[in-house]
Each structure stands twice: as C-alpha cells, then as structure tokens.
PDB file of C-alpha atoms in Angstrom:
ATOM      1  CA  UNK A 237     -80.311 171.888 168.996  1.00 90.00           C
ATOM      2  CA  UNK A 238     -83.541 173.453 169.675  1.00 95.00           C
ATOM      3  CA  UNK A 239     -82.600 176.885 170.944  1.00 96.00           C
ATOM      4  CA  UNK A 240     -85.063 179.399 172.618  1.00 98.00           C
ATOM      5  CA  UNK A 241     -83.989 182.574 173.684  1.00 98.00           C
ATOM      6  CA  UNK A 242     -86.583 184.912 175.862  1.00 98.00           C
ATOM      7  CA  UNK A 243     -86.763 188.224 176.727  1.00 98.00           C
ATOM      8  CA  UNK A 244     -87.580 188.432 180.509  1.00 98.00           C
ATOM      9  CA  UNK A 245     -89.833 191.478 181.508  1.00 98.00           C
ATOM     10  CA  UNK A 246     -92.819 191.447 179.771  1.00 98.00           C
ATOM     11  CA  UNK A 247     -92.481 187.855 178.327  1.00 98.00           C
ATOM     12  CA  UNK A 248     -92.103 185.854 181.520  1.00 98.00           C
ATOM     13  CA  UNK A 249     -92.778 188.517 183.943  1.00 98.00           C
ATOM     14  CA  UNK A 250     -94.787 191.297 184.666  1.00 98.00           C
ATOM     15  CA  UNK A 251     -93.055 194.696 183.619  1.00 96.00           C
ATOM     16  CA  UNK A 252     -92.816 197.561 185.802  1.00 95.00           C
ATOM     17  CA  UNK A 253     -91.662 201.109 184.504  1.00 93.00           C
ATOM     18  CA  UNK A 254     -89.665 201.873 188.125  1.00 95.00           C
ATOM     19  CA  UNK A 255     -87.673 198.672 187.655  1.00 97.00           C
ATOM     20  CA  UNK A 256     -87.975 194.961 189.398  1.00 98.00           C
ATOM     21  CA  UNK A 257     -85.880 195.976 192.276  1.00 98.00           C
ATOM     22  CA  UNK A 258     -86.406 192.809 194.425  1.00 98.00           C
ATOM     23  CA  UNK A 259     -87.855 189.039 194.189  1.00 98.00           C
ATOM     24  CA  UNK A 260     -90.953 190.125 195.650  1.00 98.00           C
ATOM     25  CA  UNK A 261     -91.856 192.360 192.421  1.00 98.00           C
ATOM     26  CA  UNK A 262     -90.696 189.267 189.982  1.00 98.00           C
ATOM     27  CA  UNK A 263     -94.187 188.180 189.237  1.00 98.00           C
ATOM     28  CA  UNK A 264     -94.946 185.643 186.685  1.00 98.00           C
ATOM     29  CA  UNK A 265     -97.665 186.448 183.327  1.00 98.00           C
ATOM     30  CA  UNK A 266    -100.013 184.127 184.106  1.00 98.00           C
ATOM     31  CA  UNK A 267     -99.061 180.505 181.496  1.00 98.00           C
ATOM     32  CA  UNK A 268     -95.637 181.850 180.260  1.00 98.00           C
ATOM     33  CA  UNK A 269     -94.299 179.033 183.880  1.00 98.00           C
ATOM     34  CA  UNK A 270     -96.022 176.617 182.477  1.00 98.00           C
ATOM     35  CA  UNK A 271     -95.037 177.622 178.731  1.00 98.00           C
ATOM     36  CA  UNK A 272     -91.301 177.511 179.706  1.00 98.00           C
ATOM     37  CA  UNK A 273     -92.140 174.147 181.304  1.00 98.00           C
ATOM     38  CA  UNK A 274     -93.526 172.374 178.194  1.00 98.00           C
ATOM     39  CA  UNK A 275     -90.837 174.065 175.770  1.00 98.00           C
ATOM     40  CA  UNK A 276     -88.324 172.136 178.137  1.00 98.00           C
ATOM     41  CA  UNK A 277     -89.842 168.936 178.123  1.00 97.00           C
ATOM     42  CA  UNK A 278     -90.258 168.806 174.544  1.00 97.00           C
ATOM     43  CA  UNK A 279     -86.327 169.147 174.190  1.00 96.00           C
ATOM     44  CA  UNK A 280     -85.902 173.190 174.048  1.00 97.00           C
ATOM     45  CA  UNK A 281     -82.826 175.083 175.703  1.00 97.00           C
ATOM     46  CA  UNK A 282     -83.935 177.855 177.526  1.00 98.00           C
ATOM     47  CA  UNK A 283     -82.223 180.895 177.614  1.00 98.00           C
ATOM     48  CA  UNK A 284     -82.761 184.322 178.775  1.00 98.00           C
ATOM     49  CA  UNK A 285     -81.511 187.502 177.443  1.00 98.00           C
ATOM     50  CA  UNK A 286     -82.531 190.658 179.289  1.00 98.00           C
ATOM     51  CA  UNK A 287     -81.594 194.310 179.432  1.00 98.00           C
ATOM     52  CA  UNK A 288     -80.942 195.248 183.168  1.00 97.00           C
ATOM     53  CA  UNK A 289     -79.738 199.082 183.074  1.00 97.00           C
ATOM     54  CA  UNK A 290     -80.827 199.168 186.905  1.00 96.00           C
ATOM     55  CA  UNK A 291     -77.585 197.633 187.645  1.00 97.00           C
ATOM     56  CA  UNK A 292     -76.136 200.518 185.402  1.00 96.00           C
ATOM     57  CA  UNK A 293     -78.295 203.425 186.788  1.00 96.00           C
ATOM     58  CA  UNK A 294     -77.192 202.115 190.646  1.00 97.00           C
ATOM     59  CA  UNK A 295     -80.606 201.308 191.582  1.00 97.00           C
ATOM     60  CA  UNK A 296     -79.606 197.275 192.519  1.00 98.00           C
ATOM     61  CA  UNK A 297     -76.511 195.380 192.215  1.00 98.00           C
ATOM     62  CA  UNK A 298     -75.714 192.340 191.088  1.00 98.00           C
ATOM     63  CA  UNK A 299     -76.553 190.154 194.272  1.00 98.00           C
ATOM     64  CA  UNK A 300     -80.010 191.744 193.968  1.00 98.00           C
ATOM     65  CA  UNK A 301     -80.137 190.279 190.298  1.00 98.00           C
ATOM     66  CA  UNK A 302     -78.920 187.044 191.279  1.00 98.00           C
ATOM     67  CA  UNK A 303     -81.797 187.313 194.261  1.00 98.00           C
ATOM     68  CA  UNK A 304     -84.153 187.829 191.632  1.00 98.00           C
ATOM     69  CA  UNK A 305     -83.137 185.258 188.994  1.00 98.00           C
ATOM     70  CA  UNK A 306     -83.141 182.554 191.838  1.00 98.00           C
ATOM     71  CA  UNK A 307     -86.799 183.036 192.395  1.00 98.00           C
ATOM     72  CA  UNK A 308     -87.427 182.828 188.767  1.00 98.00           C
ATOM     73  CA  UNK A 309     -85.884 179.682 188.329  1.00 98.00           C
ATOM     74  CA  UNK A 310     -87.443 178.345 191.312  1.00 98.00           C
ATOM     75  CA  UNK A 311     -91.021 179.323 189.707  1.00 98.00           C
ATOM     76  CA  UNK A 312     -90.014 177.803 186.511  1.00 98.00           C
ATOM     77  CA  UNK A 313     -88.548 174.570 187.841  1.00 98.00           C
ATOM     78  CA  UNK A 314     -92.157 173.914 189.716  1.00 98.00           C
ATOM     79  CA  UNK A 315     -93.436 174.433 186.539  1.00 98.00           C
ATOM     80  CA  UNK A 316     -91.604 171.373 185.340  1.00 97.00           C
ATOM     81  CA  UNK A 317     -89.121 173.635 183.154  1.00 98.00           C
ATOM     82  CA  UNK A 318     -85.731 174.971 183.010  1.00 98.00           C
ATOM     83  CA  UNK A 319     -83.888 177.952 182.335  1.00 98.00           C
ATOM     84  CA  UNK A 320     -80.089 176.714 180.973  1.00 98.00           C
ATOM     85  CA  UNK A 321     -78.693 180.135 181.147  1.00 98.00           C
ATOM     86  CA  UNK A 322     -79.114 183.869 182.020  1.00 98.00           C
ATOM     87  CA  UNK A 323     -77.520 186.586 179.932  1.00 98.00           C
ATOM     88  CA  UNK A 324     -77.663 190.447 180.889  1.00 98.00           C
ATOM     89  CA  UNK A 325     -76.862 193.461 179.939  1.00 98.00           C
ATOM     90  CA  UNK A 326     -75.786 195.762 183.051  1.00 98.00           C
ATOM     91  CA  UNK A 327     -75.289 198.820 181.270  1.00 97.00           C
ATOM     92  CA  UNK A 328     -77.014 202.431 181.189  1.00 95.00           C
ATOM     93  CA  UNK A 329     -78.584 202.911 178.251  1.00 93.00           C
ATOM     94  CA  UNK A 330     -75.850 205.988 177.281  1.00 92.00           C
ATOM     95  CA  UNK A 331     -73.406 203.336 178.031  1.00 92.00           C
ATOM     96  CA  UNK A 332     -72.684 202.340 174.091  1.00 90.00           C
ATOM     97  CA  UNK A 333     -71.857 198.714 175.039  1.00 95.00           C
ATOM     98  CA  UNK A 334     -72.414 196.123 172.080  1.00 95.00           C
ATOM     99  CA  UNK A 335     -74.413 194.384 174.635  1.00 96.00           C
ATOM    100  CA  UNK A 336     -77.696 196.044 175.280  1.00 97.00           C
ATOM    101  CA  UNK A 337     -80.398 195.416 173.038  1.00 98.00           C
ATOM    102  CA  UNK A 338     -81.092 196.188 170.067  1.00 97.00           C
ATOM    103  CA  UNK A 339     -77.337 195.572 169.872  1.00 97.00           C
ATOM    104  CA  UNK A 340     -76.910 191.758 168.786  1.00 98.00           C
ATOM    105  CA  UNK A 341     -74.244 191.056 171.528  1.00 97.00           C
ATOM    106  CA  UNK A 342     -75.770 188.785 173.649  1.00 98.00           C
ATOM    107  CA  UNK A 343     -77.742 186.816 171.456  1.00 98.00           C
ATOM    108  CA  UNK A 344     -74.568 186.143 169.346  1.00 98.00           C
ATOM    109  CA  UNK A 345     -72.625 185.208 172.626  1.00 98.00           C
ATOM    110  CA  UNK A 346     -75.542 183.043 173.644  1.00 98.00           C
ATOM    111  CA  UNK A 347     -75.137 181.245 170.179  1.00 98.00           C
ATOM    112  CA  UNK A 348     -71.227 181.149 170.485  1.00 98.00           C
ATOM    113  CA  UNK A 349     -71.355 179.382 174.432  1.00 98.00           C
ATOM    114  CA  UNK A 350     -74.218 177.313 172.988  1.00 98.00           C
ATOM    115  CA  UNK A 351     -72.741 175.907 169.643  1.00 98.00           C
ATOM    116  CA  UNK A 352     -75.406 177.253 167.668  1.00 97.00           C
ATOM    117  CA  UNK A 353     -75.342 179.313 164.446  1.00 97.00           C
ATOM    118  CA  UNK A 354     -77.143 182.529 165.069  1.00 96.00           C
ATOM    119  CA  UNK A 355     -79.335 181.690 162.487  1.00 95.00           C
ATOM    120  CA  UNK A 356     -80.932 179.009 164.008  1.00 96.00           C
ATOM    121  CA  UNK A 357     -81.830 181.163 167.061  1.00 95.00           C
ATOM    122  CA  UNK A 358     -85.754 181.855 167.938  1.00 97.00           C
ATOM    123  CA  UNK A 359     -86.228 184.793 170.465  1.00 98.00           C
ATOM    124  CA  UNK A 360     -89.376 185.863 172.021  1.00 98.00           C
ATOM    125  CA  UNK A 361     -89.694 189.302 172.888  1.00 98.00           C
ATOM    126  CA  UNK A 362     -92.410 192.204 173.585  1.00 98.00           C
ATOM    127  CA  UNK A 363     -90.365 195.022 172.124  1.00 97.00           C
ATOM    128  CA  UNK A 364     -88.520 196.145 168.823  1.00 97.00           C
ATOM    129  CA  UNK A 365     -85.359 196.138 170.497  1.00 97.00           C
ATOM    130  CA  UNK A 366     -85.603 192.399 171.293  1.00 98.00           C
ATOM    131  CA  UNK A 367     -86.904 191.908 167.761  1.00 97.00           C
ATOM    132  CA  UNK A 368     -84.054 193.884 166.444  1.00 97.00           C
ATOM    133  CA  UNK A 369     -81.202 192.249 168.466  1.00 98.00           C
ATOM    134  CA  UNK A 370     -81.938 188.712 167.136  1.00 98.00           C
ATOM    135  CA  UNK A 371     -83.004 189.858 163.303  1.00 98.00           C
ATOM    136  CA  UNK A 372     -79.021 192.109 163.208  1.00 97.00           C
ATOM    137  CA  UNK A 373     -77.420 188.637 164.689  1.00 97.00           C
ATOM    138  CA  UNK A 374     -79.257 186.645 161.714  1.00 97.00           C
ATOM    139  CA  UNK A 375     -82.043 184.670 164.012  1.00 97.00           C
ATOM    140  CA  UNK A 376     -86.009 184.859 163.949  1.00 97.00           C
ATOM    141  CA  UNK A 377     -87.638 187.116 165.821  1.00 98.00           C
ATOM    142  CA  UNK A 378     -91.049 186.648 167.827  1.00 98.00           C
ATOM    143  CA  UNK A 379     -93.007 189.125 169.380  1.00 98.00           C
ATOM    144  CA  UNK A 380     -96.033 188.515 172.094  1.00 98.00           C
ATOM    145  CA  UNK A 381     -98.475 191.301 172.867  1.00 98.00           C
ATOM    146  CA  UNK A 382     -97.578 191.111 176.620  1.00 98.00           C
ATOM    147  CA  UNK A 383     -95.741 193.360 178.288  1.00 97.00           C
ATOM    148  CA  UNK A 384     -95.140 196.109 175.960  1.00 97.00           C
ATOM    149  CA  UNK A 385     -95.535 193.543 172.646  1.00 98.00           C
ATOM    150  CA  UNK A 386     -99.117 195.183 172.375  1.00 98.00           C
ATOM    151  CA  UNK A 387     -97.689 198.632 172.180  1.00 97.00           C
ATOM    152  CA  UNK A 388     -95.137 197.567 169.867  1.00 97.00           C
ATOM    153  CA  UNK A 389     -97.656 195.913 167.133  1.00 97.00           C
ATOM    154  CA  UNK A 390     -99.734 199.140 167.499  1.00 97.00           C
ATOM    155  CA  UNK A 391     -97.169 201.553 166.445  1.00 96.00           C
ATOM    156  CA  UNK A 392     -96.432 199.228 163.511  1.00 94.00           C
ATOM    157  CA  UNK A 393     -93.216 198.978 164.686  1.00 88.00           C
ATOM    158  CA  UNK A 394     -92.697 195.171 164.102  1.00 96.00           C
ATOM    159  CA  UNK A 395     -90.248 193.744 161.621  1.00 96.00           C
ATOM    160  CA  UNK A 396     -91.224 191.853 158.190  1.00 94.00           C
ATOM    161  CA  UNK A 397     -91.499 188.877 158.860  1.00 93.00           C
ATOM    162  CA  UNK A 398     -91.696 188.847 162.745  1.00 97.00           C
ATOM    163  CA  UNK A 399     -94.624 186.339 164.293  1.00 97.00           C
ATOM    164  CA  UNK A 400     -96.493 187.926 166.147  1.00 98.00           C
ATOM    165  CA  UNK A 401     -98.019 185.536 169.444  1.00 98.00           C
ATOM    166  CA  UNK A 402    -100.501 187.005 172.196  1.00 98.00           C
ATOM    167  CA  UNK A 403     -98.309 185.512 175.223  1.00 98.00           C
ATOM    168  CA  UNK A 404     -95.625 183.160 175.521  1.00 98.00           C
ATOM    169  CA  UNK A 405     -97.888 180.150 175.916  1.00 98.00           C
ATOM    170  CA  UNK A 406     -99.239 180.865 171.810  1.00 98.00           C
ATOM    171  CA  UNK A 407     -95.532 180.968 171.316  1.00 98.00           C
ATOM    172  CA  UNK A 408     -94.656 177.820 172.547  1.00 98.00           C
ATOM    173  CA  UNK A 409     -97.371 175.845 171.339  1.00 97.00           C
ATOM    174  CA  UNK A 410     -96.543 177.120 167.691  1.00 98.00           C
ATOM    175  CA  UNK A 411     -92.541 176.131 167.796  1.00 97.00           C
ATOM    176  CA  UNK A 412     -93.379 172.872 169.446  1.00 96.00           C
ATOM    177  CA  UNK A 413     -96.334 171.904 166.375  1.00 95.00           C
ATOM    178  CA  UNK A 414     -93.793 173.811 163.738  1.00 92.00           C
ATOM    179  CA  UNK A 415     -90.287 173.233 164.981  1.00 86.00           C
ATOM    180  CA  UNK A 416     -88.242 170.230 164.567  1.00 72.00           C
TER     181      UNK A 416
END
C-alpha cells in the first residue's frame, strides 16, 4: 500500500491565523484538490493528520469540525479524489498529549490502523512540527512552500533529508513518478 499523510491547513487549504472556524472559511489552495485526485487515481491511500487545537481552546466543537471536513471531502470528491480518513488532535498546545504534532502519535496511529510500517509512511506538511512528527515515527517528510512552508524553509528549519516542493501538486508529481 502507498500511504500518504497530508497535513490539512497550509497544504490542502489556505491557513488562517485565527483558525478555520466554519465550512465557509475552508478554502482550498489552488491545485491541491486536483493533486489529491491524481494521487488517488494513481493508487495512493490518502489520510489527513491535523492539529485542531481550536477544539481544545473552545473555539469550535467536533460537530463544526465534521462540517468543515465534510466540505473538504466533497471538494476532493469533485476533483476525482478520495481521502480515506482524517485523524486529528483536538488538544490545546499545553495538554501534553502524544497526538499533537510534533509528537508522532497521529502518524503511528495511522500506520497501525492502515497496517503499514511507519517507515513506509510519507507525510506532506508545511511546518516543522509536521516534519518532526513523521520523522519521529521513522517515515519520510516532504515540505511544501504553501501555508507556512516558505517561512519554515527560510528559517532553515528543515531537517536533513526532507524533500521540498513548491506546492502539493509538485510533491504529488514527484511521488507518482518516484515511488512504486
């Protein structure tokens, strides 16, 4: 199985400093939905791993998060793609949980549930915490320059061995041409 884990905000959709609080605020990054569609058609299993501290902070509830994700699923479907699952950490940053990225909990849980070795997981993110989460699990990190990715790269905050792409579509093209 070819498993790809995607961060949500800044990779699939535009990020907001005040959180995505409703389906109306969820706006896809140009090209991201088509990239997910192409990866789906190429046989990739697509999973989202996202920190959603807006729940732990009391800004939105799980029902609203589900409505936001329903919009995302529908938009991906219209582009010919499929997201097999969404894993999220609802905790605030001070909760000291093992699922909030940069901790590897979400990646390890995804690998276990999809019966793949963590070392065979690829994850695309736009921040150091995304990269650290997959690397701590033993997988491969890919950084996109969308969202916070360009700032992450400019700070020199990219671990050795991390592949860097302009956007999700460029990363998708590399994955489809390089990974059997």
